[in-house]
Short mmCIF file of C-alpha atoms in Angstrom, two decimals:
data_model
loop_
_atom_site.label_atom_id
_atom_site.label_comp_id
_atom_site.label_asym_id
_atom_site.label_seq_id
_atom_site.Cartn_x
_atom_site.Cartn_y
_atom_site.Cartn_z
CA MET R 1 -11.50 -13.65 -4.18
CA LYS R 2 -9.58 -12.74 -1.20
CA GLN R 3 -6.09 -12.83 -1.76
CA ASN R 4 -5.16 -13.15 2.38
CA ARG R 5 -7.97 -14.78 4.97
CA LYS R 6 -6.11 -12.82 8.34
CA GLY R 7 -8.08 -9.60 8.63
CA LEU R 8 -5.89 -6.40 9.06
CA LEU R 9 -5.27 -4.32 12.39
CA LEU R 10 -5.81 -0.57 10.83
CA VAL R 11 -4.83 2.15 13.85
CA VAL R 12 -5.77 5.64 12.62
CA SER R 13 -4.92 8.24 14.37
CA GLY R 14 -5.09 11.87 13.72
CA PRO R 15 -5.60 15.34 15.79
CA ALA R 16 -9.16 16.43 17.13
CA GLY R 17 -11.21 18.08 14.82
CA VAL R 18 -9.48 16.19 11.11
CA GLY R 19 -12.86 14.21 11.34
CA LYS R 20 -11.28 10.31 11.87
CA GLY R 21 -14.64 9.45 13.63
CA THR R 22 -16.30 10.62 10.45
CA ILE R 23 -13.69 8.68 8.12
CA ASP R 24 -14.22 5.52 10.52
CA THR R 25 -18.18 5.43 10.64
CA ALA R 26 -18.20 5.61 6.86
CA LEU R 27 -15.88 2.84 6.54
CA ILE R 28 -18.12 0.57 8.84
CA GLU R 29 -20.74 1.81 7.33
CA ARG R 30 -19.50 0.89 3.53
CA ASN R 31 -17.20 -2.55 4.56
CA PRO R 32 -20.01 -4.83 6.64
CA ASP R 33 -16.77 -7.00 7.27
CA MET R 34 -15.21 -4.08 9.15
CA LYS R 35 -15.27 -4.07 12.57
CA MET R 36 -14.58 -0.57 15.37
CA SER R 37 -12.29 -1.41 18.31
CA ILE R 38 -14.11 -0.22 21.55
CA SER R 39 -12.02 0.79 23.96
CA ALA R 40 -12.66 0.71 27.60
CA THR R 41 -12.11 3.87 30.09
CA THR R 42 -13.37 4.12 33.74
CA ARG R 43 -14.52 7.52 33.66
CA ASN R 44 -18.14 8.49 33.33
CA PRO R 45 -20.53 8.19 30.86
CA ARG R 46 -20.89 11.21 28.69
CA PRO R 47 -24.93 11.89 28.82
CA GLY R 48 -25.80 9.65 25.24
CA GLU R 49 -23.09 7.05 25.97
CA ILE R 50 -23.68 4.14 26.22
CA ASP R 51 -21.97 1.04 28.02
CA GLY R 52 -20.10 -1.57 25.15
CA VAL R 53 -21.03 1.12 22.51
CA HIS R 54 -19.43 4.41 23.04
CA TYR R 55 -17.27 2.59 25.33
CA PHE R 56 -16.80 -0.33 27.91
CA PHE R 57 -17.59 1.71 31.23
CA LYS R 58 -15.29 0.09 34.03
CA SER R 59 -14.13 1.27 37.78
CA SER R 60 -11.24 1.10 38.90
CA GLU R 61 -10.29 -1.97 40.14
CA GLU R 62 -12.26 -4.16 37.09
CA PHE R 63 -9.54 -2.16 34.95
CA GLU R 64 -6.66 -2.71 36.52
CA ARG R 65 -7.58 -6.30 37.03
CA MET R 66 -7.51 -6.64 33.47
CA ILE R 67 -4.20 -5.59 33.35
CA GLU R 68 -3.00 -7.95 35.51
CA ASN R 69 -4.54 -10.24 33.53
CA ASP R 70 -2.76 -9.33 30.53
CA GLU R 71 -5.90 -8.45 28.34
CA PHE R 72 -5.04 -4.90 26.58
CA LEU R 73 -3.46 -4.53 23.47
CA GLU R 74 -2.42 -0.96 25.09
CA TYR R 75 -3.81 0.96 27.53
CA MET R 76 -3.02 4.57 29.36
CA HIS R 77 -3.63 6.09 32.62
CA VAL R 78 -4.50 9.55 31.67
CA PHE R 79 -3.45 12.89 34.22
CA ASN R 80 -3.21 9.86 37.00
CA THR R 81 -7.35 9.62 36.93
CA ASN R 82 -8.22 7.93 34.26
CA TYR R 83 -7.49 5.00 32.77
CA TYR R 84 -7.95 4.51 28.03
CA GLY R 85 -7.86 0.50 27.31
CA THR R 86 -8.24 -1.14 23.67
CA PRO R 87 -8.96 -4.99 25.00
CA ARG R 88 -7.77 -7.23 23.66
CA LEU R 89 -9.79 -10.00 22.87
CA PHE R 90 -12.20 -8.39 20.25
CA VAL R 91 -9.89 -7.69 18.12
CA GLU R 92 -7.50 -10.55 18.43
CA GLU R 93 -10.85 -12.73 17.93
CA GLU R 94 -11.98 -10.52 14.77
CA LEU R 95 -8.43 -10.81 13.07
CA LYS R 96 -8.83 -14.22 13.30
CA SER R 97 -11.92 -15.25 11.82
CA GLY R 98 -10.67 -12.29 9.13
CA HIS R 99 -12.35 -9.47 9.87
CA ASP R 100 -10.48 -5.86 9.09
CA VAL R 101 -10.63 -3.98 12.96
CA ILE R 102 -10.13 -0.35 13.56
CA LEU R 103 -8.37 1.36 16.47
CA GLU R 104 -9.25 5.03 16.49
CA ILE R 105 -6.97 5.51 18.83
CA ASP R 106 -4.36 8.63 20.14
CA VAL R 107 -0.88 8.85 18.70
CA GLN R 108 0.81 7.39 22.32
CA GLY R 109 -1.24 4.30 21.39
CA ALA R 110 -1.13 3.97 18.66
CA MET R 111 3.36 3.67 18.95
CA LYS R 112 2.38 1.44 21.73
CA ILE R 113 0.36 -1.19 19.45
CA ARG R 114 3.56 -0.68 16.79
CA ASP R 115 5.73 -2.19 18.98
CA SER R 116 3.51 -4.71 20.42
CA TYR R 117 1.66 -5.29 16.61
CA PRO R 118 4.11 -4.57 13.90
CA ASP R 119 1.41 -6.54 11.68
CA ALA R 120 -0.59 -3.67 12.26
CA VAL R 121 -0.88 -0.29 9.73
CA LEU R 122 -0.96 2.79 11.01
CA ILE R 123 -2.54 5.07 9.25
CA PHE R 124 -2.77 9.20 10.15
CA ILE R 125 -5.47 11.57 9.18
CA ALA R 126 -4.14 14.78 8.12
CA PRO R 127 -6.21 18.69 7.78
CA PRO R 128 -5.31 19.93 4.50
CA SER R 129 -4.24 22.60 6.39
CA MET R 130 -3.36 23.76 9.77
CA SER R 131 -5.15 26.94 9.62
CA GLU R 132 -7.96 24.61 8.03
CA LEU R 133 -7.33 22.81 11.42
CA LYS R 134 -8.24 25.10 13.52
CA ALA R 135 -11.33 26.86 11.76
CA ARG R 136 -12.32 23.55 12.35
CA LEU R 137 -11.91 23.33 15.67
CA ILE R 138 -13.49 27.16 16.24
CA GLY R 139 -16.02 26.23 13.99
CA ARG R 140 -17.37 23.39 16.94
CA GLY R 141 -18.34 26.69 18.62
CA THR R 142 -19.05 25.34 21.73
CA GLU R 143 -15.53 25.85 23.39
CA THR R 144 -13.73 29.33 24.67
CA ALA R 145 -11.09 30.87 22.59
CA ASP R 146 -8.56 29.81 25.97
CA ALA R 147 -10.10 26.04 24.68
CA VAL R 148 -9.45 26.33 21.31
CA GLU R 149 -6.35 27.72 21.55
CA LYS R 150 -5.47 24.51 24.54
CA ARG R 151 -6.85 21.71 21.82
CA TYR R 152 -4.14 23.18 18.67
CA ALA R 153 -1.42 23.26 20.85
CA THR R 154 -2.42 19.16 21.39
CA ALA R 155 -3.51 18.87 18.33
CA PHE R 156 -0.20 20.16 17.07
CA ASP R 157 2.15 18.19 19.17
CA GLU R 158 0.27 15.39 18.29
CA MET R 159 0.88 15.59 14.01
CA ARG R 160 4.57 15.95 14.94
CA TYR R 161 3.51 11.94 15.45
CA MET R 162 2.97 11.55 11.42
CA ASP R 163 5.84 10.48 9.83
CA ARG R 164 6.25 7.39 12.41
CA TYR R 165 2.96 6.53 11.13
CA ASP R 166 2.54 3.71 7.43
CA TYR R 167 0.15 6.41 5.68
CA ILE R 168 -0.67 10.10 5.69
CA VAL R 169 -4.57 10.70 4.42
CA VAL R 170 -5.24 14.15 4.04
CA ASN R 171 -9.08 14.89 5.03
CA ASN R 172 -10.01 17.38 2.62
CA VAL R 173 -13.18 15.68 1.07
CA VAL R 174 -14.35 12.89 3.68
CA ASP R 175 -15.14 10.68 0.01
CA VAL R 176 -12.20 10.73 -1.20
CA ALA R 177 -10.46 10.00 2.65
CA VAL R 178 -12.60 7.04 2.64
CA CYS R 179 -11.68 5.73 -0.52
CA ARG R 180 -7.49 6.02 0.18
CA VAL R 181 -7.98 4.20 3.64
CA GLU R 182 -10.15 1.73 1.33
CA ALA R 183 -7.10 1.36 -1.39
CA ILE R 184 -4.57 1.26 1.16
CA ILE R 185 -6.31 -1.53 2.73
CA GLU R 186 -6.36 -3.78 0.13
CA ALA R 187 -2.96 -2.75 -1.34
CA GLU R 188 -1.77 -4.61 1.77
CA LYS R 189 -3.18 -7.45 1.98
CA CYS R 190 -1.27 -7.62 -1.83
CA ARG R 191 2.01 -7.29 -0.13
CA THR R 192 4.26 -10.39 -0.65
CA VAL R 193 4.94 -10.08 3.54
CA ARG R 194 1.44 -11.31 4.01
CA SER R 195 1.50 -13.35 1.38
CA GLU R 196 3.45 -16.13 2.78
CA ALA R 197 0.30 -18.80 2.35
CA LEU R 198 -0.17 -17.83 -1.83
CA ILE R 199 3.57 -18.34 -2.22
CA ASN R 200 3.98 -21.86 -0.43
CA ARG R 201 0.52 -23.04 -2.31
CA LEU R 202 1.64 -21.34 -5.37
CA LEU R 203 5.69 -22.65 -5.54
CA GLY R 204 4.74 -25.68 -2.83
CA GLY R 205 2.49 -27.81 -4.85
CA SER R 206 2.94 -30.83 -7.08
CA GLU R 207 2.96 -28.66 -10.55
CA LYS R 208 6.71 -28.27 -10.54
CA PRO R 209 8.18 -28.78 -13.94
CA MET M 1 -6.59 16.83 -4.70
CA LYS M 2 -3.30 15.19 -5.42
CA GLN M 3 -0.99 14.45 -2.53
CA ASN M 4 2.27 13.20 -4.03
CA ARG M 5 3.26 15.14 -6.73
CA LYS M 6 5.94 12.77 -8.31
CA GLY M 7 4.85 9.86 -10.38
CA LEU M 8 5.14 6.42 -9.24
CA LEU M 9 7.95 3.85 -11.20
CA LEU M 10 5.27 0.84 -11.48
CA VAL M 11 7.51 -2.51 -12.37
CA VAL M 12 5.04 -4.88 -13.52
CA SER M 13 6.30 -8.61 -13.95
CA GLY M 14 4.50 -12.20 -14.07
CA PRO M 15 5.77 -15.33 -16.08
CA ALA M 16 3.91 -15.83 -19.75
CA GLY M 17 0.53 -16.39 -19.93
CA VAL M 18 0.11 -14.69 -16.96
CA GLY M 19 -2.12 -11.77 -18.27
CA LYS M 20 0.15 -8.92 -17.26
CA GLY M 21 -0.21 -6.86 -20.40
CA THR M 22 -4.03 -7.28 -20.88
CA ILE M 23 -3.74 -5.88 -17.21
CA ASP M 24 -1.23 -2.66 -18.50
CA THR M 25 -3.67 -2.45 -21.17
CA ALA M 26 -6.21 -2.32 -18.99
CA LEU M 27 -4.30 0.01 -16.89
CA ILE M 28 -3.83 2.59 -19.57
CA GLU M 29 -6.72 2.90 -20.43
CA ARG M 30 -8.63 3.30 -17.43
CA ASN M 31 -5.61 6.17 -16.26
CA PRO M 32 -4.70 8.74 -19.51
CA ASP M 33 -2.36 10.29 -16.94
CA MET M 34 -0.28 6.76 -16.73
CA LYS M 35 2.19 6.23 -19.12
CA MET M 36 3.89 2.68 -20.76
CA SER M 37 7.99 2.09 -21.27
CA ILE M 38 8.57 0.96 -24.42
CA SER M 39 11.91 -0.61 -24.44
CA ALA M 40 14.57 -0.50 -26.89
CA THR M 41 15.62 -3.69 -28.62
CA THR M 42 18.31 -4.93 -31.34
CA ARG M 43 15.99 -7.67 -32.18
CA ASN M 44 13.40 -7.86 -35.77
CA PRO M 45 10.18 -6.76 -35.32
CA ARG M 46 8.03 -9.37 -35.79
CA PRO M 47 4.89 -8.99 -38.05
CA GLY M 48 2.67 -6.31 -36.84
CA GLU M 49 5.12 -4.42 -34.67
CA ILE M 50 5.67 -1.20 -35.24
CA ASP M 51 9.07 1.01 -34.20
CA GLY M 52 7.85 3.15 -30.89
CA VAL M 53 4.90 1.41 -30.46
CA HIS M 54 5.93 -2.44 -29.59
CA TYR M 55 9.74 -1.38 -29.31
CA PHE M 56 12.06 1.40 -30.55
CA PHE M 57 14.36 -0.58 -32.19
CA LYS M 58 18.30 -0.79 -32.72
CA SER M 59 21.15 -1.69 -34.39
CA SER M 60 23.53 -3.41 -32.01
CA GLU M 61 26.13 -0.23 -32.69
CA GLU M 62 23.57 2.39 -31.63
CA PHE M 63 22.30 0.18 -27.89
CA GLU M 64 26.20 -0.14 -27.13
CA ARG M 65 26.41 3.76 -28.13
CA MET M 66 23.51 4.41 -25.82
CA ILE M 67 25.11 1.87 -23.29
CA GLU M 68 28.12 4.47 -23.11
CA ASN M 69 26.08 6.43 -23.04
CA ASP M 70 24.32 5.80 -20.09
CA GLU M 71 21.04 6.24 -21.73
CA PHE M 72 19.38 3.09 -19.74
CA LEU M 73 17.61 2.37 -16.84
CA GLU M 74 18.00 -1.79 -17.21
CA TYR M 75 19.74 -3.88 -20.05
CA MET M 76 20.23 -7.22 -21.03
CA HIS M 77 21.83 -9.07 -23.15
CA VAL M 78 19.59 -12.26 -24.20
CA PHE M 79 21.83 -15.50 -25.08
CA ASN M 80 24.52 -13.21 -26.31
CA THR M 81 21.91 -12.26 -29.41
CA ASN M 82 20.26 -9.37 -28.64
CA TYR M 83 20.24 -6.91 -26.34
CA TYR M 84 16.67 -5.32 -24.64
CA GLY M 85 16.83 -2.63 -22.25
CA THR M 86 14.57 0.57 -20.31
CA PRO M 87 15.75 4.29 -22.19
CA ARG M 88 15.91 6.04 -19.28
CA LEU M 89 15.26 9.25 -20.78
CA PHE M 90 11.70 9.02 -21.57
CA VAL M 91 10.38 7.51 -18.06
CA GLU M 92 12.09 10.25 -15.94
CA GLU M 93 10.84 12.77 -17.90
CA GLU M 94 7.04 11.39 -17.49
CA LEU M 95 7.86 11.12 -13.54
CA LYS M 96 9.36 14.53 -13.63
CA SER M 97 5.66 15.71 -14.71
CA GLY M 98 3.61 14.43 -12.37
CA HIS M 99 2.86 10.65 -14.49
CA ASP M 100 2.69 7.57 -12.63
CA VAL M 101 5.48 5.18 -15.42
CA ILE M 102 4.53 1.14 -15.83
CA LEU M 103 7.20 -1.37 -16.88
CA GLU M 104 7.02 -4.28 -18.22
CA ILE M 105 9.50 -6.66 -17.78
CA ASP M 106 11.01 -9.64 -16.43
CA VAL M 107 12.00 -10.76 -12.71
CA GLN M 108 16.04 -9.57 -13.95
CA GLY M 109 15.42 -6.08 -15.00
CA ALA M 110 13.17 -5.78 -12.12
CA MET M 111 15.98 -6.75 -9.74
CA LYS M 112 17.82 -4.17 -11.45
CA ILE M 113 15.52 -1.70 -11.33
CA ARG M 114 14.56 -2.02 -7.30
CA ASP M 115 18.85 -1.20 -6.69
CA SER M 116 19.33 1.54 -8.90
CA TYR M 117 15.39 3.17 -8.10
CA PRO M 118 14.38 1.74 -4.86
CA ASP M 119 11.30 4.18 -4.65
CA ALA M 120 10.16 1.98 -7.34
CA VAL M 121 7.37 -0.18 -6.91
CA LEU M 122 7.52 -3.57 -7.13
CA ILE M 123 4.32 -5.90 -8.15
CA PHE M 124 4.45 -9.43 -9.38
CA ILE M 125 1.41 -11.03 -11.18
CA ALA M 126 0.83 -14.48 -10.23
CA PRO M 127 -1.77 -16.97 -11.73
CA PRO M 128 -4.36 -18.57 -9.34
CA SER M 129 -2.59 -21.66 -9.55
CA MET M 130 0.22 -23.14 -11.55
CA SER M 131 -1.98 -26.18 -12.94
CA GLU M 132 -3.89 -23.02 -14.84
CA LEU M 133 -0.68 -20.95 -15.22
CA LYS M 134 0.20 -24.49 -17.52
CA ALA M 135 -3.36 -24.47 -19.17
CA ARG M 136 -3.18 -20.92 -20.02
CA LEU M 137 0.06 -21.47 -21.77
CA ILE M 138 -1.53 -24.73 -23.48
CA GLY M 139 -4.98 -23.10 -24.29
CA ARG M 140 -2.36 -20.63 -26.60
CA GLY M 141 -2.35 -23.33 -29.07
CA THR M 142 0.18 -21.96 -31.06
CA GLU M 143 3.01 -24.37 -30.04
CA THR M 144 4.11 -28.16 -29.54
CA ALA M 145 3.81 -29.37 -26.02
CA ASP M 146 7.43 -29.49 -25.77
CA ALA M 147 8.00 -25.84 -26.20
CA VAL M 148 4.93 -25.32 -23.74
CA GLU M 149 7.29 -27.43 -21.15
CA LYS M 150 9.42 -24.95 -21.70
CA ARG M 151 7.85 -22.27 -21.75
CA TYR M 152 6.58 -23.56 -18.38
CA ALA M 153 9.71 -23.87 -16.89
CA THR M 154 10.71 -21.00 -17.64
CA ALA M 155 7.65 -20.17 -16.16
CA PHE M 156 8.72 -21.41 -12.57
CA ASP M 157 11.86 -20.43 -12.36
CA GLU M 158 10.18 -16.73 -12.72
CA MET M 159 7.70 -17.28 -9.96
CA ARG M 160 10.97 -18.09 -7.39
CA TYR M 161 11.63 -14.52 -7.57
CA MET M 162 7.88 -13.30 -6.92
CA ASP M 163 8.60 -12.80 -2.50
CA ARG M 164 11.37 -10.01 -4.05
CA TYR M 165 8.68 -8.09 -4.80
CA ASP M 166 6.57 -5.35 -2.99
CA TYR M 167 3.20 -7.01 -4.14
CA ILE M 168 1.84 -10.53 -5.59
CA VAL M 169 -1.68 -9.69 -7.18
CA VAL M 170 -3.22 -12.49 -8.18
CA ASN M 171 -4.74 -12.32 -12.19
CA ASN M 172 -7.44 -14.56 -11.74
CA VAL M 173 -10.96 -11.83 -12.59
CA VAL M 174 -8.57 -9.35 -15.17
CA ASP M 175 -11.20 -6.34 -13.31
CA VAL M 176 -10.41 -7.33 -9.83
CA ALA M 177 -6.48 -7.53 -10.49
CA VAL M 178 -6.97 -4.47 -12.82
CA CYS M 179 -8.63 -2.45 -9.58
CA ARG M 180 -6.44 -4.27 -7.10
CA VAL M 181 -3.09 -3.11 -9.03
CA GLU M 182 -5.18 0.84 -8.97
CA ALA M 183 -5.51 0.21 -4.81
CA ILE M 184 -1.82 -0.29 -4.73
CA ILE M 185 -0.99 2.77 -6.45
CA GLU M 186 -3.06 5.34 -4.58
CA ALA M 187 -2.10 3.62 -1.14
CA GLU M 188 1.50 3.93 -2.00
CA LYS M 189 0.58 7.45 -2.99
CA CYS M 190 -0.41 8.28 0.99
CA ARG M 191 2.71 6.06 2.35
CA THR M 192 4.58 8.01 4.72
CA VAL M 193 8.07 8.08 3.35
CA ARG M 194 6.82 9.78 -0.05
CA SER M 195 4.63 12.41 1.67
CA GLU M 196 8.11 14.49 3.25
CA ALA M 197 7.04 17.87 0.96
CA LEU M 198 3.51 17.07 3.04
CA ILE M 199 5.09 16.94 6.23
CA ASN M 200 7.20 20.30 5.87
CA ARG M 201 3.94 22.04 4.74
CA LEU M 202 1.97 21.00 7.59
CA LEU M 203 5.05 21.39 10.22
CA GLY M 204 7.00 23.71 9.13
CA GLY M 205 4.31 26.36 8.41
CA SER M 206 3.90 29.60 10.45
CA GLU M 207 0.63 27.67 12.18
CA LYS M 208 2.60 26.48 14.94
CA PRO M 209 0.85 26.99 18.50
#
């Protein structure tokens, strides 16, 4: 029996290399009622990326028209070149029908969601240690040492936002981290602040002494 | 790997007949690192009650000396006859050694703990419906209709405090309720407000870019 019918908006952030994508994919696979929000972007698709699966690929004109129509929960303009944003409609419809929605977004986007949607639950995925994070960035083996250093500096900057999240989940063993996120979702649904309907049903009925 | 070393103080309340004792016993059985706080009282032991297991049975003089020595986390004087209280030492030692401690206490006691120990996590166990609660009180079959009505009125009064708790867990199926409390404990340990040591370790080390 569900205690709470409305879905949860779950914001998941964390530095590159921390494994948040792996965690989110596992969550979706294990919980068929959970939905992943798909971002929109004006950047070109990379090889293998499919429109409507990895991103909604938009022209700048389309994206700007969507901004004007208030169709984004949050968006940003990166380096004055590409737009990235979270389409509002998908998220709101899924939440209304009781599905939990995961937004995997960066710290800037997360802060915007926190301001515009205070009901959202913000989870920061952290590495077991910074040296482990560096090792994972190097381990990808696809980048020069310079590029790795740059990514590490960006990762460290993102880590500074950690304390503005509701929860911090260390990703040491993926399965453990996934279970912790699932526990957070279950616990949040029992929070008194989300239980107004339950309280009214119990105390407002005809069963007064 | 534990993310958080200090134990959680868990306050569990709920009206008579809601099954909070069953839930707490299951929690202790399933989690050997979890400890149940034992209350002290000046009332006489009932048949089968063992000193140090069900209660610490004290004389009024002993109890009042403990009050003077600030040995209670909370205490109350019922109907100007009996004292009930939560001895401080056991709780604090267990928390320090990393064990989670359950306090099964009434709403008045819970409010006192909330004020004196803001880190405590307050969980209210609620019945699926008020008619179900009444049925459970009658189902005990040990009391007159009058006594049941009186217990039900008291239960209803306690329910009015529900919205001052952090979490509300409906006890419909015991196993589900136990899992929800376990999820709450796991989630609370990931809360950013409890993760100061983790944040300092990650950001304060020598791994700055």
